[in-house]
Amino acid sequence: MIRLENITKVFNQGTVNENTALRGINLRVKEGDFITIVGSNGAGKTTLFNTISGSFQPTTGDIFFNDKNVTRMPEYKRAQYLGRIFQDPLLGTASNMSLEDNMMICYKKGFKGLKISLNSKMRERFREELKALDMGLEARMEYNVQLFSGGQRQALTLLMTVLSHPDLILLDEHTAALDPKNAALILELTDKFIIDKKLTAMMITHNMSHAIKYGNRILMMHKGEIILDISGEEKKNLTVEGLVKKFYNVKHEELTNDELLMSHE
Amino acid sequence: MKSSGNFFHLLRQAASRNYSLFFIDMFLSERTHVYIIHSKIPADSSACDKIIKDRAMIEGIFVEGLIYGIMVLGVFITFRILDFPDLTVDGSFPLGAAIMASLIISGYNVFFALAAAFLGGVAAGVVTAVIHNRLKVPNLLAGILTMTMLWSVNIRIMGNRANLPLLKNETILTDIVSWTEGIIPSDYTILVFFFLVAMAIKFSMDLFFRTDMGLTLGALGNNEQMVISQGVNINLMKAIGVGLSNGLVAVSGAFAAQYQGFADVGLGTGIVVTGLASVMIGEFIFTSNKIVVLTFRVIIGSIIYKAIMYLGRYYGYHIGLTPNDLKLLAGLLIIACLMIAQGKKRNYFRRWKNDQA
Ligand SMILES: Nc1ncnc2c1ncn2[C@@H]1O[C@H](COP(=O)(O)OP(=O)(O)O)[C@@H](O)[C@H]1O
Ligand SMILES: [Mg+2]
């Protein structure tokens, strides 16, 4: 469904700050895949997402959505196919607008016309959907989003993303800014939505045990490359120790990244 | 340019038509020969004095507050909704006035002229948005560029003149007054007319900001990434928003030209400051996240601003303030608003902290 062919990304090309963030990435994402991505800081995980979503263009290589080459398609057009959630809960919603306004804006992708779609029928629908979050938000639809906690906002962003039913959902450490309790809650919700609604998703996390627990496929990135791509039975039986060992076998270097090792529990 | 005798004639004519002298005063203050004329007024025409003193003062505050309120609605869209500080308005206000005046003088239908003024303003706003989008210029600079270019454009529109008098021509106002002649006194007609116009624009705006497009514009000023993620072209949205804003500003300019009886290229100086000050004053009245309340607040803010300026001008005269000092007063007003707003925030924060403890 989504295909990356030989993607490289070089920042500040030709300057002293030249930095190759992606080196020849090839990847096929199949429909229904729930891919988790791990890798040390600076491995290029976010850059990979930015390239897929079109925040910037790759230096070389092509990107295909459903066999259509979208490499030069502007970000807003590609967004029709994508749902994206960032680490910062503020990026998913408009703080100074009410919850129902936010839901209306995210209800349908693409150009917004001069129709007033937010009517009582629509509100009823939103209310029903909000109940799925079990946070009592359905009673606070006229409140500005800035009054809600980070966890509530991220849950809301997740719900709105799921409702627009994108072809691919990109989750970039979307629970990292939350307290452990909320992080666990959002992660469970994410898993439930992706499985129940048969969505396709890629999820970056720096928690190895989460990466192993969720999804049907795991990628490990290192210095701009995908060095491990494990799925199927092998993924199901994976342990953190097994993953570290596999990394060593591939790279013949110690997995020194403190963060990556420390974050498994 | 023109002799001061001609100005004085204008002044007398305006007074005899019961128009407020405020605009003319503002306008004259831009000129060097202002003091000659000023010194002549009290000696020569006690009629003028009287008009200012009683009825016209209250009427002027409301009428001008409403006329400028249309402009402030435009400024509110860019500064507050889109978070796109747009200085184009200093040029699009006189643009509206210039288009209106020159089309009226050329004999076009007044409503056609008003529509043309609106579209002219929209075009000016779109130019600013396109400069900003295409050349990646900061929005402030893009606005200054358009505003500067508009100075020349406005003079062109007025047939290579800096000023176009309208006192002998039929305008929307003279039409309205003649239609209601004998039923309502003309002063009230004008007041009621502008009240209706401002409300009609306010309610259309309320409606617009409840549409899907309007909601999206609301989110744009707060979170561009979110709007992009919804598959919306934010460059197009900015062009629509800034265009709409300047369209309203130009309509305001077109009404101002008719009310005061002339268009002038210098009419736009300080419009941004007036608009921003009015928006900020309004924000002290009440807080809300409902667009209906926000736009209402804007118009109230505009009327209060005019009242402050009127009083500053009228009573300031006794303590030696001249109309030239009004811009200083406007700037100080904004600084005061900012200071009060900051104090409020700090208090709020303190209270919040106490709650936590
Ligand atoms: N916009 C950018 N400009 C320049 N360098 C960047 C930019 N974004 C990322 N990089 C660099 O690319 C590399 C990969 O970054 P990133 O994809 O954010 O890593 P990760 O998300 O895996 O931690 C880093 O060295 C980072 O400094
Ligand atoms: Mg990252």
XYZ file of C-alpha atoms and ligand atoms in Angstrom:
650
model
C 0.000 0.000 0.000
C 2.809 2.415 0.935
C 6.156 1.887 -0.688
C 9.435 3.700 -0.113
C 12.150 3.152 -2.696
C 15.743 3.987 -1.948
C 14.967 7.059 0.154
C 17.874 9.170 1.300
C 17.696 12.457 3.103
C 20.663 14.757 3.457
C 20.262 17.895 5.558
C 22.311 21.009 4.786
C 23.842 19.403 1.719
C 27.176 20.899 0.705
C 27.757 22.748 3.977
C 29.930 21.913 6.970
C 26.738 20.843 8.730
C 25.940 18.197 6.128
C 24.090 15.370 7.815
C 22.704 12.238 6.208
C 19.612 11.303 8.211
C 18.284 8.533 5.943
C 20.444 6.152 3.889
C 18.718 4.125 1.196
C 15.500 3.235 2.969
C 13.352 0.588 1.255
C 10.075 -0.279 2.886
C 6.712 -1.748 2.004
C 3.823 -1.190 4.354
C 0.982 -3.633 3.770
C -2.623 -2.901 4.540
C -3.439 -3.783 8.135
C 0.186 -3.618 9.273
C 0.793 -2.238 12.740
C 4.497 -1.489 12.676
C 6.458 -0.391 15.730
C 9.740 1.424 15.206
C 12.613 1.630 17.663
C 16.058 3.129 17.357
C 18.380 5.391 19.264
C 18.078 9.150 19.286
C 19.001 10.625 15.933
C 18.511 7.323 14.102
C 16.202 9.055 11.619
C 12.814 7.817 12.800
C 11.132 11.231 12.803
C 12.847 12.120 9.540
C 11.331 8.985 8.014
C 7.851 10.126 9.090
C 8.485 13.660 7.838
C 9.470 12.241 4.471
C 6.401 10.017 4.260
C 4.072 12.868 5.238
C 5.759 15.343 2.916
C 6.952 17.866 5.514
C 10.001 17.891 3.285
C 11.116 16.026 0.188
C 13.689 13.228 0.170
C 17.067 13.981 -1.377
C 16.721 10.901 -3.572
C 14.201 8.094 -3.943
C 10.479 7.781 -4.472
C 7.400 7.342 -2.328
C 4.301 5.545 -3.555
C 0.839 5.544 -1.989
C -1.286 2.813 -3.580
C 1.146 2.701 -6.514
C 0.833 6.425 -7.090
C 4.082 8.356 -6.937
C 3.565 11.074 -4.326
C 7.181 12.166 -3.901
C 6.460 15.681 -5.134
C 2.944 15.966 -3.761
C 2.625 18.816 -1.209
C 2.116 17.891 2.433
C -1.492 19.079 2.634
C -2.537 16.884 -0.304
C -0.799 13.835 1.079
C -2.523 14.477 4.395
C -5.706 13.130 2.797
C -4.227 9.655 3.116
C -2.480 10.134 6.438
C -3.215 10.636 10.094
C -0.375 11.950 12.168
C 0.057 12.281 15.912
C 3.048 14.002 17.439
C 4.748 13.749 20.776
C 3.496 17.213 21.745
C -0.233 16.960 22.607
C -0.625 20.644 21.660
C 0.053 19.908 17.996
C -3.047 17.825 17.424
C -5.748 20.259 18.454
C -6.503 23.993 18.335
C -6.359 25.207 21.956
C -8.491 28.291 21.550
C -11.424 26.441 20.046
C -14.065 24.266 21.573
C -13.892 20.490 21.560
C -16.775 20.213 19.118
C -15.189 22.751 16.750
C -11.990 20.720 16.801
C -13.885 17.540 16.028
C -15.718 19.221 13.188
C -12.504 20.447 11.589
C -11.006 16.957 11.764
C -14.142 15.142 10.718
C -13.430 15.122 7.009
C -10.171 15.662 5.178
C -9.692 18.121 2.368
C -10.972 21.554 1.369
C -13.494 23.101 3.715
C -16.420 24.846 2.120
C -19.101 27.262 3.217
C -21.360 24.636 4.711
C -22.352 24.696 8.361
C -21.887 21.023 9.183
C -21.817 21.377 12.948
C -25.482 20.868 13.790
C -27.285 18.998 16.538
C -27.125 15.726 14.639
C -23.377 16.051 14.269
C -23.010 16.956 17.941
C -24.940 13.827 18.911
C -22.603 11.771 16.789
C -19.515 13.340 18.365
C -20.972 12.747 21.806
C -21.390 9.065 21.043
C -17.833 8.770 19.718
C -16.398 10.586 22.734
C -17.927 8.026 25.069
C -15.445 5.509 23.673
C -12.670 7.459 25.422
C -14.383 7.092 28.776
C -13.015 10.433 29.990
C -16.267 12.305 30.405
C -15.383 14.581 27.499
C -18.826 14.076 25.975
C -20.189 16.413 28.652
C -17.647 19.146 27.887
C -18.014 19.603 24.161
C -18.360 23.369 24.348
C -15.220 23.818 26.429
C -12.029 25.103 24.897
C -9.492 22.367 24.371
C -6.853 24.299 26.310
C -8.740 23.429 29.488
C -8.032 19.731 29.009
C -5.005 17.778 30.209
C -2.279 16.529 27.885
C -3.654 13.011 28.156
C -7.164 14.127 27.299
C -5.904 16.136 24.344
C -3.841 13.257 23.034
C -6.807 10.894 23.431
C -8.932 13.380 21.554
C -6.366 13.676 18.774
C -6.261 9.900 18.544
C -10.027 9.654 18.339
C -10.259 12.376 15.687
C -7.488 10.753 13.658
C -9.204 7.383 13.793
C -12.579 8.856 12.815
C -11.174 10.351 9.619
C -10.101 6.800 8.668
C -6.753 7.523 7.002
C -4.895 4.921 4.942
C -1.896 5.172 7.244
C -1.492 6.506 10.777
C 1.909 7.831 11.865
C 2.462 7.935 15.624
C 5.682 9.636 16.700
C 6.305 8.851 20.391
C 2.791 10.050 20.993
C 2.766 8.978 24.646
C 6.247 10.206 25.564
C 5.079 13.561 26.922
C 2.440 12.031 29.206
C 2.639 10.727 32.757
C 2.935 6.902 32.999
C -0.727 6.345 33.806
C -1.995 8.410 30.877
C 0.692 7.014 28.601
C -0.483 3.467 29.312
C -4.088 4.513 28.786
C -3.410 6.152 25.410
C -1.324 3.220 24.296
C -4.121 0.773 25.098
C -6.600 2.974 23.259
C -4.285 3.173 20.269
C -3.963 -0.600 20.110
C -7.706 -1.075 20.480
C -8.599 1.449 17.771
C -6.048 0.127 15.291
C -7.198 -3.453 15.714
C -10.955 -2.786 15.964
C -11.058 -0.442 12.999
C -8.541 -2.469 10.959
C -6.240 0.514 10.479
C -2.697 0.570 9.171
C -0.210 2.285 11.460
C 3.438 2.974 12.163
C 4.363 3.787 15.745
C 7.698 5.165 16.912
C 8.467 4.411 20.541
C 11.621 4.422 22.601
C 10.239 1.796 24.909
C 11.446 -1.554 23.590
C 8.963 -3.638 25.521
C 6.104 -1.567 24.084
C 7.543 -2.048 20.624
C 7.593 -5.776 21.208
C 4.189 -5.986 22.864
C 2.225 -4.064 20.246
C 1.885 -4.499 16.521
C 2.621 -7.289 14.077
C 5.946 -6.020 12.811
C 8.924 -4.235 14.312
C 11.592 -2.104 12.639
C 14.834 -1.062 14.230
C 16.577 1.971 12.813
C 20.201 2.862 13.284
C 22.145 5.775 11.766
C 19.650 6.344 8.991
C 19.100 2.710 8.054
C 16.503 0.081 8.831
C 18.720 -2.627 10.299
C 16.034 -5.007 11.539
C 12.599 -5.805 10.154
C 10.869 -8.579 12.077
C 7.305 -9.807 11.656
C 5.075 -12.848 11.958
C 5.832 -15.591 14.468
C 9.327 -14.297 15.007
C 7.903 -10.964 16.153
C 5.431 -12.665 18.459
C 8.168 -14.608 20.252
C 10.547 -11.654 20.475
C 12.005 -10.552 23.822
C 14.013 -7.452 24.677
C 17.128 -9.592 25.153
C 16.510 -11.254 21.810
C 16.189 -7.881 20.112
C 19.436 -6.603 21.626
C 21.192 -9.777 20.525
C 19.867 -9.442 16.995
C 21.126 -5.887 16.886
C 24.578 -7.068 17.932
C 24.600 -9.759 15.266
C 23.804 -7.213 12.581
C 25.989 -4.312 13.617
C 28.736 -6.042 15.606
C 28.723 -3.149 17.981
C 27.297 -2.781 21.455
C 23.916 -1.203 21.667
C 25.249 1.664 23.696
C 22.244 3.823 23.565
C 21.423 4.328 27.164
C 17.911 5.502 26.521
C 17.000 2.501 24.406
C 18.230 0.022 27.006
C 17.024 1.883 30.029
C 13.528 2.367 28.814
C 12.590 -1.294 28.844
C 11.007 -2.456 32.014
C -2.315 71.555 -3.790
C -5.483 73.226 -2.704
C -5.761 76.638 -1.115
C -6.861 76.845 2.462
C -9.809 78.871 1.255
C -11.073 75.804 -0.493
C -10.700 73.774 2.674
C -12.606 76.324 4.593
C -15.352 76.153 2.045
C -15.457 72.394 2.473
C -15.684 72.860 6.176
C -18.592 75.227 5.983
C -20.392 72.968 3.598
C -19.901 70.010 5.867
C -21.166 71.958 8.826
C -24.228 73.101 6.968
C -24.998 69.484 6.154
C -24.775 68.581 9.790
C -21.865 66.245 9.248
C -19.557 65.703 12.119
C -16.472 67.816 11.910
C -14.307 65.151 13.402
C -13.143 63.631 10.179
C -12.368 66.948 8.627
C -10.434 67.887 11.663
C -8.470 64.655 11.570
C -7.837 65.184 7.933
C -6.718 68.756 8.246
C -4.354 67.884 11.015
C -2.281 66.029 8.478
C -1.688 69.241 6.596
C 0.678 72.020 7.405
C -1.839 74.812 7.176
C -4.055 73.282 9.810
C -3.499 75.980 12.373
C -4.628 78.813 10.136
C -7.936 77.107 9.660
C -8.256 76.124 13.259
C -7.820 79.643 14.456
C -10.486 80.762 12.065
C -13.244 78.405 13.080
C -14.282 79.802 16.452
C -14.157 83.401 15.207
C -16.088 82.771 12.073
C -18.634 80.080 12.580
C -20.215 79.572 15.940
C -22.507 77.155 14.128
C -19.671 74.688 13.749
C -18.871 74.953 17.421
C -22.399 74.333 18.455
C -22.722 71.250 16.306
C -19.632 69.744 17.827
C -20.726 70.598 21.297
C -24.070 68.963 21.625
C -25.732 66.356 19.552
C -22.943 65.745 17.100
C -20.584 64.592 19.757
C -22.676 61.635 20.862
C -23.849 60.950 17.341
C -20.319 61.205 16.008
C -18.976 58.761 18.543
C -21.566 56.164 17.649
C -21.556 56.672 13.904
C -17.789 56.712 13.643
C -17.517 53.846 16.101
C -19.788 51.816 13.848
C -18.065 52.828 10.603
C -14.635 52.103 12.013
C -16.081 49.033 13.712
C -16.300 47.401 10.278
C -12.573 48.025 9.895
C -11.914 46.696 13.401
C -13.758 43.479 12.494
C -11.249 43.120 9.667
C -8.295 43.765 11.954
C -9.761 41.285 14.425
C -9.763 38.582 11.730
C -6.074 38.974 10.943
C -4.630 39.811 14.347
C -6.761 37.608 16.523
C -8.223 34.798 14.443
C -5.483 34.197 11.880
C -2.572 35.394 14.029
C -1.356 37.162 10.883
C -0.455 40.721 11.945
C -1.425 42.521 8.763
C -0.365 46.102 8.077
C -1.996 46.198 4.644
C -4.993 47.844 6.270
C -3.264 51.235 6.419
C -3.438 51.100 2.625
C -6.679 49.236 2.050
C -8.734 51.676 4.142
C -7.946 54.645 1.854
C -8.160 52.210 -1.086
C -11.810 51.611 -0.276
C -12.362 55.339 0.103
C -10.595 56.110 -3.180
C -12.493 53.482 -5.186
C -15.810 54.594 -3.718
C -15.191 58.296 -4.332
C -13.854 57.995 -7.841
C -16.628 55.627 -8.962
C -19.303 57.893 -7.480
C -17.802 60.890 -9.226
C -17.698 58.962 -12.487
C -21.420 58.395 -12.095
C -21.528 54.714 -11.180
C -24.251 53.233 -9.008
C -23.356 53.660 -5.340
C -23.886 50.001 -4.476
C -21.748 48.956 -7.397
C -19.079 51.335 -6.095
C -19.307 49.785 -2.633
C -18.942 46.279 -4.058
C -15.937 47.445 -6.069
C -14.373 48.902 -2.920
C -14.852 45.574 -1.140
C -13.276 43.630 -3.994
C -10.403 46.113 -4.167
C -9.712 45.481 -0.500
C -9.898 41.717 -1.004
C -7.377 42.001 -3.847
C -5.005 44.022 -1.651
C -5.211 41.396 1.089
C -4.617 38.584 -1.387
C -1.507 40.370 -2.684
C -0.113 40.497 0.850
C -0.916 36.832 1.440
C 0.679 35.799 -1.853
C 3.864 37.797 -1.132
C 4.017 36.098 2.250
C 3.285 32.603 0.920
C 5.329 32.597 -2.264
C 8.387 34.597 -1.236
C 8.367 33.321 2.360
C 8.468 36.929 3.544
C 7.366 37.534 7.163
C 3.746 38.680 7.230
C 4.606 42.077 8.724
C 6.948 42.875 5.862
C 4.507 41.571 3.244
C 1.852 43.919 4.651
C 4.202 46.899 4.660
C 5.106 46.220 1.022
C 1.483 46.153 -0.106
C 0.608 49.162 2.026
C 3.440 51.179 0.511
C 2.464 50.236 -3.024
C -1.150 51.091 -2.278
C -0.205 54.706 -1.564
C 0.656 55.162 -5.248
C -2.249 53.010 -6.400
C -4.695 55.089 -4.364
C -3.446 58.350 -5.872
C -3.818 56.798 -9.333
C -7.366 55.693 -8.559
C -8.261 59.230 -7.549
C -6.947 60.509 -10.891
C -3.478 61.572 -9.731
C -4.855 63.548 -6.825
C -4.288 63.104 -3.136
C -7.833 64.055 -2.293
C -11.309 63.768 -3.823
C -14.207 65.794 -2.358
C -17.627 64.154 -2.510
C -19.792 66.864 -1.034
C -21.648 67.664 -4.221
C -22.285 64.045 -5.120
C -24.952 61.601 -4.237
C -23.695 58.879 -1.959
C -25.373 55.960 -0.236
C -25.894 58.284 2.712
C -27.579 61.074 0.769
C -29.731 58.417 -0.901
C -30.770 56.917 2.419
C -31.435 60.334 3.910
C -33.584 61.350 0.958
C -35.554 58.076 1.090
C -36.424 58.581 4.727
C -36.878 62.341 4.484
C -39.806 63.553 6.552
C -40.111 60.227 8.350
C -36.979 60.271 10.500
C -34.574 63.172 11.123
C -31.483 62.772 8.974
C -29.056 62.398 11.884
C -30.966 59.466 13.230
C -31.276 57.986 9.784
C -27.512 57.902 9.467
C -27.056 56.487 12.938
C -29.684 53.790 12.379
C -28.284 53.039 8.943
C -24.780 52.435 10.228
C -26.096 50.427 13.120
C -27.878 48.148 10.651
C -24.876 47.923 8.345
C -22.485 47.069 11.165
C -24.880 44.466 12.549
C -25.471 42.918 9.130
C -21.718 42.577 8.628
C -21.246 41.270 12.151
C -23.908 38.599 11.714
C -22.611 37.521 8.307
C -19.206 37.167 9.878
C -20.637 35.105 12.744
C -22.273 32.851 10.214
C -19.094 32.561 8.161
C -17.002 31.548 11.147
C -19.426 28.752 11.895
C -19.001 27.181 8.478
C -16.430 24.440 7.952
C -14.154 26.955 6.258
C -14.608 29.482 9.047
C -13.800 26.935 11.737
C -10.693 25.948 9.831
C -9.580 29.597 9.654
C -10.054 29.730 13.406
C -7.752 26.748 13.870
C -5.185 28.118 11.429
C -4.134 30.969 13.702
C -3.675 28.552 16.548
C -2.182 25.457 14.997
C -1.016 25.453 11.373
C 0.199 21.858 11.566
C -3.248 20.648 12.531
C -4.823 22.419 9.572
C -2.236 21.001 7.159
C -2.850 17.537 8.627
C -6.520 17.899 7.715
C -5.564 18.145 4.069
C -6.131 21.874 3.821
C -3.955 24.221 1.769
C -2.980 26.809 4.354
C -1.699 29.261 1.741
C -5.144 29.368 0.187
C -6.735 29.743 3.628
C -4.457 32.646 4.487
C -5.295 34.358 1.210
C -9.011 33.954 1.923
C -8.695 35.219 5.499
C -6.438 38.185 4.810
C -8.465 39.016 1.693
C -11.708 39.005 3.623
C -10.194 41.145 6.350
C -9.012 43.788 3.914
C -12.325 43.672 2.073
C -14.049 44.707 5.300
C -11.431 47.402 5.924
C -11.995 48.806 2.438
C -15.776 48.841 2.959
C -15.168 50.753 6.165
C -13.013 53.219 4.217
C -15.713 53.558 1.567
C -18.310 54.470 4.210
C -15.896 56.831 5.926
C -15.357 58.663 2.634
C -19.104 59.109 2.173
C -19.721 60.161 5.725
C -17.009 62.777 5.806
C -17.542 63.815 2.214
C -14.125 63.142 0.742
C -11.509 60.496 0.109
C -7.909 61.207 0.951
C -4.721 59.246 0.478
C -3.641 59.989 4.039
C -6.795 58.535 5.535
C -5.152 55.233 6.389
C -2.331 56.481 8.569
C -2.620 54.756 11.908
C -5.576 52.571 10.986
C -3.813 49.466 12.276
C -3.230 51.168 15.601
C -6.852 52.298 15.799
C -8.007 48.787 14.946
C -5.733 47.055 17.383
C -6.519 49.476 20.210
C -10.249 48.937 19.632
C -9.838 45.162 19.627
C -7.882 45.320 22.883
C -10.346 47.626 24.594
C -13.114 45.231 23.617
C -11.198 42.354 25.151
C -11.435 43.969 28.567
C -15.212 43.850 28.515
C -15.784 40.124 28.584
C -14.137 36.854 27.623
C -15.768 34.150 25.576
C -15.011 31.548 22.931
C -18.248 32.241 21.041
C -17.763 34.120 17.794
C -21.079 35.953 18.256
C -19.749 37.493 21.455
C -16.289 38.158 20.061
C -17.529 40.182 17.097
C -19.944 42.097 19.296
C -17.073 42.909 21.608
C -15.098 44.240 18.668
C -17.801 46.745 17.744
C -18.243 47.892 21.335
C -14.468 48.303 21.548
C -14.501 50.459 18.449
C -17.193 52.746 19.862
C -15.374 53.112 23.179
C -12.160 53.884 21.345
C -13.882 56.618 19.371
C -15.342 58.015 22.561
C -11.910 58.169 24.158
C -10.460 59.863 21.098
C -13.355 62.299 20.915
C -12.958 63.247 24.533
C -9.210 63.454 24.138
C -9.639 65.779 21.239
C -12.428 67.857 22.691
C -11.243 68.274 26.259
C -7.596 67.954 25.310
C -8.062 71.227 23.469
C -8.314 72.965 26.822
C -5.078 71.508 28.101
C -3.238 72.294 24.921
C -3.568 69.001 23.026
C -3.943 69.363 19.267
C -5.381 66.798 16.854
C -1.778 66.012 16.029
C -1.392 64.533 19.492
C -4.144 61.970 18.907
C -1.808 59.385 17.419
C 0.370 59.622 20.498
C -2.744 59.155 22.585
C -3.702 56.091 20.514
C -0.278 54.539 20.980
C -0.323 55.209 24.720
C -3.763 53.650 24.890
C -2.430 50.412 23.376
C 0.521 50.408 25.753
C -1.878 50.890 28.661
C -4.035 48.006 27.396
C -0.996 45.753 27.123
C 0.110 46.674 30.624
C -3.300 46.010 32.119
C -3.575 42.718 30.235
C -0.187 41.661 31.541
C -1.127 42.571 35.091
C -4.294 40.562 34.741
C -2.407 37.520 33.541
C 0.031 37.747 36.413
C -2.808 37.983 38.895
C -4.483 35.049 37.296
C -1.317 33.060 37.554
C -0.901 33.937 41.216
C -4.445 32.896 41.975
C -3.940 29.660 40.148
C -0.793 28.949 42.131
C -2.628 29.602 45.365
C -5.303 27.179 44.318
C -2.665 24.566 43.773
C -1.126 25.070 47.162
N 15.046 19.784 9.929
C 16.271 19.293 10.136
N 17.360 19.995 9.753
C 18.609 19.505 9.937
N 18.881 18.328 10.503
C 17.834 17.573 10.920
C 16.490 18.026 10.762
N 15.645 17.088 11.268
C 16.442 16.097 11.729
N 17.752 16.375 11.514
C 18.885 15.499 11.848
O 18.627 14.239 11.297
C 19.036 13.208 12.190
C 17.852 12.307 12.482
O 16.924 12.992 13.296
P 15.505 12.413 13.703
O 14.866 11.824 12.509
O 14.777 13.472 14.402
O 15.921 11.263 14.736
P 14.995 10.406 15.678
O 13.573 10.816 15.486
O 15.239 8.995 15.249
O 15.480 10.640 17.049
C 19.590 13.884 13.417
O 20.995 13.914 13.307
C 19.024 15.281 13.341
O 19.915 16.198 13.910
Mg 12.154 11.697 16.868
